[in-house]
Coordinates of C-alpha atoms in Angstrom, one line a residue:
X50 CA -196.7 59.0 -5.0
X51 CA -193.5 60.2 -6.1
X52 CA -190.3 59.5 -4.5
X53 CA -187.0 61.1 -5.7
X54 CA -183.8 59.1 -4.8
X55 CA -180.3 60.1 -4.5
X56 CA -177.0 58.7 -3.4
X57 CA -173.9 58.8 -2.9
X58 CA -171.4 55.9 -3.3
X59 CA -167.5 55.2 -3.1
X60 CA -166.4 55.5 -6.6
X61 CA -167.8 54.7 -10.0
X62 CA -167.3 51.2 -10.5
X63 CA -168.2 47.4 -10.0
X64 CA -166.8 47.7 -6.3
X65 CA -168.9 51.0 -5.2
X66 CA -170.6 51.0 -1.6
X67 CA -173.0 53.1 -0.1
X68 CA -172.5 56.4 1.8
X69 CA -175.3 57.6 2.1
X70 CA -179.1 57.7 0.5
X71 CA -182.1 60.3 0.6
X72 CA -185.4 60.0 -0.3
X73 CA -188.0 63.1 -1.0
X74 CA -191.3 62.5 -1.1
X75 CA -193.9 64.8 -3.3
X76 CA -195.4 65.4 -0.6
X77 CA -192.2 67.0 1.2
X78 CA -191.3 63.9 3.7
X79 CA -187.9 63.5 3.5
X80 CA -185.4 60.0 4.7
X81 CA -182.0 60.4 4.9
X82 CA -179.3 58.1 6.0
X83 CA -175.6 58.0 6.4
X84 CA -174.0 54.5 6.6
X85 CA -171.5 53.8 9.1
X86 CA -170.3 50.4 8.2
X87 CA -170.6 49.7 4.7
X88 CA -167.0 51.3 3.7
X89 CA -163.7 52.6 4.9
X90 CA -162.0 55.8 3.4
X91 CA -159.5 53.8 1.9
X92 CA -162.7 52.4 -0.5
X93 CA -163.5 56.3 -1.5
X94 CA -161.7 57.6 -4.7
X95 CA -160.6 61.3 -5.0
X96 CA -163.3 62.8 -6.0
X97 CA -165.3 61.1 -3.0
X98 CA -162.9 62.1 -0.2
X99 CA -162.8 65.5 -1.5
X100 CA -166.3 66.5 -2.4
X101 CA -168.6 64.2 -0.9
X102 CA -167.0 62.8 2.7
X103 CA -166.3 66.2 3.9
X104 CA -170.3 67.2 3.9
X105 CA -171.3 64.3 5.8
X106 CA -172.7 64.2 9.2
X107 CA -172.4 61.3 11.1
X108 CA -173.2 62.4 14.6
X109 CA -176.9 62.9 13.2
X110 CA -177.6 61.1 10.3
X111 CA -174.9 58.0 10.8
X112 CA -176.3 54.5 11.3
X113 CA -175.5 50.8 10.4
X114 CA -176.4 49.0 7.2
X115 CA -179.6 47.2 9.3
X116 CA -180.9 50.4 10.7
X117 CA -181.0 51.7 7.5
X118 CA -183.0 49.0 6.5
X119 CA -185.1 49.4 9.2
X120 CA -185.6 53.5 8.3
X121 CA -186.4 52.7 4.7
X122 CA -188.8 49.8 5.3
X123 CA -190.8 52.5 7.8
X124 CA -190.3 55.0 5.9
X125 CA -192.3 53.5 2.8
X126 CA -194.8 52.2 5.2
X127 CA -195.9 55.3 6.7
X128 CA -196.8 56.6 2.9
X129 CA -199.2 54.5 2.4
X130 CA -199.8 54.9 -1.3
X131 CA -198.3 53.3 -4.6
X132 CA -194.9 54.5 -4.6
X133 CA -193.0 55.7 -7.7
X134 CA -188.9 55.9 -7.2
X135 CA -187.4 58.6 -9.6
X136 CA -183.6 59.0 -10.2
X137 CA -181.1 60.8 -12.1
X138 CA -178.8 57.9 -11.8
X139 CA -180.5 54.6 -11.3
X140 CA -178.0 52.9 -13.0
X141 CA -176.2 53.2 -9.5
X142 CA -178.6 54.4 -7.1
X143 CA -181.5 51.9 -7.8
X144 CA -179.1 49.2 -7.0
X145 CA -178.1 50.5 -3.8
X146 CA -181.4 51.3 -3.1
X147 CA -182.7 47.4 -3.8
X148 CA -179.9 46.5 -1.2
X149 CA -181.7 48.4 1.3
X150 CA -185.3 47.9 0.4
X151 CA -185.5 44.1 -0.4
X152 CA -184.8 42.2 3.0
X153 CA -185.4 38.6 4.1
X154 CA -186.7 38.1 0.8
X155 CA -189.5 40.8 0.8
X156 CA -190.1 43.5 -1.7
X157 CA -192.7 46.2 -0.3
X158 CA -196.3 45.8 -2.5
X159 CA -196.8 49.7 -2.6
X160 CA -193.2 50.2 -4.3
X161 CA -192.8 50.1 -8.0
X162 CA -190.0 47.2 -8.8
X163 CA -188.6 49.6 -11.7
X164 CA -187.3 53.6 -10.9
X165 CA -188.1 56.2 -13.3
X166 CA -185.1 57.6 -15.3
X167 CA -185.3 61.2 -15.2
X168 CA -182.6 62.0 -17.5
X169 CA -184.9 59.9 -20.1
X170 CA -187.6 62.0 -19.1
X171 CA -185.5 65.4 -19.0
X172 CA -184.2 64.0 -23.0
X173 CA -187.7 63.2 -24.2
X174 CA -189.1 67.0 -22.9
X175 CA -186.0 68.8 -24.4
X176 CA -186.4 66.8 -27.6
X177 CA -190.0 68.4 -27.8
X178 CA -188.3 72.0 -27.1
X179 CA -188.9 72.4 -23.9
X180 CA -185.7 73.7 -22.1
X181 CA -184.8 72.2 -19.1
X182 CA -181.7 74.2 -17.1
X183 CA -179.9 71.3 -14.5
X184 CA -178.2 73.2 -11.9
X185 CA -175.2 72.3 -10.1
X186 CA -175.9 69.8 -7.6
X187 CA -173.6 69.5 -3.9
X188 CA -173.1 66.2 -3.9
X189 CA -174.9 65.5 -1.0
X190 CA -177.6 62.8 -1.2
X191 CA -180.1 64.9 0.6
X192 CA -179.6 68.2 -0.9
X193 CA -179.8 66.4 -4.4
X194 CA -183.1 64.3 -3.7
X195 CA -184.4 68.0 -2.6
X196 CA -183.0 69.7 -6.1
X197 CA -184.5 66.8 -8.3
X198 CA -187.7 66.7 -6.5
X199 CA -188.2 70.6 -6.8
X200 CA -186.9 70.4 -10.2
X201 CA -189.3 67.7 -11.2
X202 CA -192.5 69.9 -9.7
X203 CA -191.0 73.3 -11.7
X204 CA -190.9 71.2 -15.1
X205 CA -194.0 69.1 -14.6
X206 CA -196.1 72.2 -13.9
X207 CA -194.4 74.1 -16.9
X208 CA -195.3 71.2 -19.4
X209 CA -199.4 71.4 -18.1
X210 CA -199.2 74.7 -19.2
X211 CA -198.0 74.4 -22.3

């Protein structure tokens, strides 16, 4: 199965943390978290604290750095199938997502240990002119993990026809 991760993080560098993470399954389930004690605001550049704090939505979604854990590790559970993580950015979010998912020294047996880069994939398709139109995404980790995922299924069923 198909999983499509997204998330967002402090700033672009060596010291990011995690805000938040989402997960959308082919299938349509969805995870999403919000972390409420991984970083402060002072930890958040500009662009963060502008675009990305103000959508956030701790009343529902907050929780620590173990419950999050906790709703990732049920949340691959209850797929019960071979899971495939796909990213737009897994240069960043596959790290925070390992952080999350690998826990007193357990790594899940149905999830694949690498993530599937989708701008590769997205590069490879264009280079065999097939035009490939990336919209604008919120910055939210949910709403992104929804745009890839329905981006994914729009270009994957254009390709079988082709």
């Amino acid at each position: 199965m198909k999983v499509f991760l997204d998330c967002e993080f402090t700033q672009i560098n060596a010291q990011a943390k995690l805000i938040s993470l989402a997960l959308v399954a082919e299938d349509g389930r969805e995870l999403y978290v919000e972390l409420s004690d991984s970083y402060g605001f002072d930890d958040c550049s500009g662009f963060v604290k502008e675009y990305v704090l103000r959508q956030l939505d701790q009343a529902r979604y907050g929780c620590t750095l173990e419950e999050a854990q906790a709703k990732l590790a049920g949340f691959v559970s209850e797929l019960h199938s071979n899971i495939q993580i796909l990213s737009d950015a897994p240069e960043f979010d596959w790290e925070f997502f390992c952080e999350l998912m690998y826990v007193d020294s357990h790594w899940p047996v149905n999830v694949s240990n690498r993530p599937l880069n989708l701008r590769d994939w997205y590069n490879e398709l264009e280079s065999n002119e097939i035009v490939i139109y990336i919209p604008e995404v919120p910055h939210h980790a949910l709403f992104d993990a929804r745009i890839l995922a329905s981006l994914y299924r729009s270009i994957s069923a254009q390709t079988k026809t082709r």
